[in-house]
mmCIF file of C-alpha atoms in Angstrom:
data_model
loop_
_atom_site.group_PDB
_atom_site.id
_atom_site.type_symbol
_atom_site.label_atom_id
_atom_site.label_comp_id
_atom_site.label_asym_id
_atom_site.label_seq_id
_atom_site.Cartn_x
_atom_site.Cartn_y
_atom_site.Cartn_z
ATOM 1 C CA GLN A 20 0.002 -0.001 0.002
ATOM 2 C CA PRO A 21 1.623 3.299 -1.082
ATOM 3 C CA HIS A 22 2.117 5.598 1.885
ATOM 4 C CA LEU A 23 3.831 8.899 2.690
ATOM 5 C CA VAL A 24 4.563 10.085 6.193
ATOM 6 C CA GLU A 25 5.744 13.606 6.962
ATOM 7 C CA SER A 26 7.238 14.596 10.310
ATOM 8 C CA GLY A 27 9.261 17.348 11.944
ATOM 9 C CA GLY A 28 6.673 20.109 12.116
ATOM 10 C CA ALA A 29 6.581 22.210 15.277
ATOM 11 C CA SER A 30 5.941 25.666 16.679
ATOM 12 C CA VAL A 31 8.981 27.912 16.540
ATOM 13 C CA GLN A 32 9.833 31.580 16.819
ATOM 14 C CA ALA A 33 10.700 33.732 13.821
ATOM 15 C CA GLY A 34 14.325 33.272 12.814
ATOM 16 C CA GLY A 35 14.350 29.682 13.955
ATOM 17 C CA SER A 36 14.917 26.504 12.003
ATOM 18 C CA LEU A 37 13.175 23.204 11.450
ATOM 19 C CA ARG A 38 13.918 20.075 9.456
ATOM 20 C CA LEU A 39 11.021 18.215 7.907
ATOM 21 C CA SER A 40 11.133 14.614 6.750
ATOM 22 C CA CYS A 41 8.958 12.644 4.374
ATOM 23 C CA VAL A 42 9.321 8.908 4.039
ATOM 24 C CA ALA A 43 7.721 6.953 1.204
ATOM 25 C CA SER A 44 6.755 3.279 1.349
ATOM 26 C CA GLY A 45 4.935 0.902 -0.929
ATOM 27 C CA PHE A 46 6.554 2.187 -4.106
ATOM 28 C CA ALA A 47 8.852 -0.762 -4.814
ATOM 29 C CA GLY A 48 9.893 -0.954 -8.446
ATOM 30 C CA CYS A 49 8.724 2.597 -9.131
ATOM 31 C CA ALA A 50 10.537 5.743 -10.188
ATOM 32 C CA TYR A 51 9.179 9.032 -8.964
ATOM 33 C CA ASP A 52 9.807 12.656 -8.199
ATOM 34 C CA MET A 53 9.270 13.907 -4.687
ATOM 35 C CA ASN A 54 8.072 17.422 -3.875
ATOM 36 C CA TRP A 55 7.212 19.664 -1.000
ATOM 37 C CA TYR A 56 4.111 21.857 -0.937
ATOM 38 C CA ARG A 57 2.517 23.915 1.783
ATOM 39 C CA GLN A 58 -1.000 25.072 2.427
ATOM 40 C CA ARG A 59 -2.001 27.947 4.641
ATOM 41 C CA GLU A 60 -5.452 27.890 6.143
ATOM 42 C CA GLY A 61 -8.029 29.006 3.597
ATOM 43 C CA GLU A 62 -5.524 29.179 0.736
ATOM 44 C CA GLU A 63 -4.489 26.963 -2.149
ATOM 45 C CA ARG A 64 -1.464 24.717 -2.000
ATOM 46 C CA GLU A 65 1.806 26.467 -2.778
ATOM 47 C CA PHE A 66 4.826 24.845 -4.372
ATOM 48 C CA VAL A 67 7.848 24.776 -2.041
ATOM 49 C CA SER A 68 10.478 22.470 -3.547
ATOM 50 C CA SER A 69 11.038 19.712 -6.056
ATOM 51 C CA VAL A 70 13.930 17.218 -5.950
ATOM 52 C CA VAL A 71 14.403 15.154 -9.063
ATOM 53 C CA ARG A 72 18.091 14.388 -8.604
ATOM 54 C CA ASP A 73 20.860 15.882 -6.506
ATOM 55 C CA ASP A 74 21.551 18.333 -9.300
ATOM 56 C CA ILE A 75 17.954 19.123 -10.124
ATOM 57 C CA ILE A 76 16.330 20.896 -7.187
ATOM 58 C CA LYS A 77 13.784 23.664 -7.604
ATOM 59 C CA TYR A 78 12.341 26.086 -5.065
ATOM 60 C CA GLY A 79 9.387 28.410 -4.856
ATOM 61 C CA GLU A 80 10.285 32.072 -4.924
ATOM 62 C CA SER A 81 9.172 32.694 -1.367
ATOM 63 C CA VAL A 82 11.581 30.109 0.100
ATOM 64 C CA LYS A 83 14.657 30.488 -2.096
ATOM 65 C CA GLY A 84 17.819 31.066 -0.062
ATOM 66 C CA ARG A 85 16.167 29.979 3.185
ATOM 67 C CA PHE A 86 15.017 26.394 2.559
ATOM 68 C CA THR A 87 17.154 23.489 1.381
ATOM 69 C CA ALA A 88 15.661 20.262 0.088
ATOM 70 C CA SER A 89 17.453 16.964 -0.208
ATOM 71 C CA ARG A 90 16.574 13.413 -1.050
ATOM 72 C CA VAL A 91 18.108 10.160 0.087
ATOM 73 C CA MET A 92 17.115 7.548 -2.488
ATOM 74 C CA ALA A 93 18.182 4.567 -0.388
ATOM 75 C CA GLU A 94 15.900 5.741 2.454
ATOM 76 C CA HIS A 95 13.029 6.670 0.138
ATOM 77 C CA ALA A 96 13.115 9.958 2.008
ATOM 78 C CA LEU A 97 12.806 13.637 1.256
ATOM 79 C CA TYR A 98 13.987 16.316 3.644
ATOM 80 C CA LEU A 99 13.422 20.039 3.935
ATOM 81 C CA GLN A 100 15.809 22.143 6.016
ATOM 82 C CA MET A 101 14.035 25.404 6.797
ATOM 83 C CA ASP A 102 16.109 28.297 8.148
ATOM 84 C CA SER A 103 15.301 31.928 8.882
ATOM 85 C CA LEU A 104 11.665 31.033 9.362
ATOM 86 C CA MET A 105 9.105 33.816 9.152
ATOM 87 C CA PRO A 106 5.503 33.961 10.346
ATOM 88 C CA GLU A 107 4.356 33.717 6.748
ATOM 89 C CA ASP A 108 5.905 30.274 6.584
ATOM 90 C CA THR A 109 3.167 29.055 8.919
ATOM 91 C CA ALA A 110 1.349 26.293 7.039
ATOM 92 C CA MET A 111 0.687 22.610 6.743
ATOM 93 C CA TYR A 112 3.632 21.133 4.834
ATOM 94 C CA LEU A 113 2.893 18.203 2.576
ATOM 95 C CA CYS A 114 5.055 16.006 0.430
ATOM 96 C CA ASN A 115 3.982 14.172 -2.652
ATOM 97 C CA VAL A 116 5.224 11.506 -4.987
ATOM 98 C CA VAL A 117 4.704 11.908 -8.728
ATOM 99 C CA LEU A 118 5.188 8.595 -10.463
ATOM 100 C CA ARG A 119 7.026 8.240 -13.736
ATOM 101 C CA PHE A 120 6.234 5.421 -16.113
ATOM 102 C CA THR A 121 8.295 2.333 -15.257
ATOM 103 C CA TRP A 122 7.695 -1.160 -16.557
ATOM 104 C CA THR A 123 8.316 -2.565 -13.061
ATOM 105 C CA CYS A 124 5.769 -0.280 -11.359
ATOM 106 C CA HIS A 125 2.050 -1.053 -11.137
ATOM 107 C CA LEU A 126 1.233 2.423 -9.773
ATOM 108 C CA SER A 127 0.583 5.704 -11.521
ATOM 109 C CA GLY A 128 -0.321 9.283 -10.703
ATOM 110 C CA THR A 129 0.361 11.345 -7.615
ATOM 111 C CA TYR A 130 0.259 10.399 -3.954
ATOM 112 C CA TRP A 131 0.112 12.816 -1.012
ATOM 113 C CA GLY A 132 0.980 12.518 2.649
ATOM 114 C CA GLN A 133 -1.184 13.860 5.523
ATOM 115 C CA GLY A 134 1.156 16.757 6.201
ATOM 116 C CA THR A 135 3.018 18.184 9.174
ATOM 117 C CA GLN A 136 2.124 21.550 10.728
ATOM 118 C CA VAL A 137 4.680 24.323 10.981
ATOM 119 C CA THR A 138 3.767 27.384 13.056
ATOM 120 C CA VAL A 139 6.113 30.398 13.240
ATOM 121 C CA SER A 140 5.409 33.090 15.774
ATOM 122 C CA SER A 141 6.746 36.597 15.673
#
């Protein structure tokens, strides 16, 4: 059963740091991209970061220079180091898996985790 679990969210003060984790399971034999999004209450999901390979990492404009994403393929894990946090970073952070076509994979489409809450106070 495909499954994503995010962790690491917490309440911190502005200027602080957090490290989020996302671990994927149930995707044996599949190739996929892993991404971070966030969703503030009452707003649409916002792109945060995409990690395709170590040399292909993209960031949303609002987090560039402050957030660093990384992926450990052997752990099926995606991480997000968040520094210089600001109150506007307060949101539910979600990771997703976007599957690429692979002959050895019986899954397709996009899977989302439940999210981990980050709250930044001023």
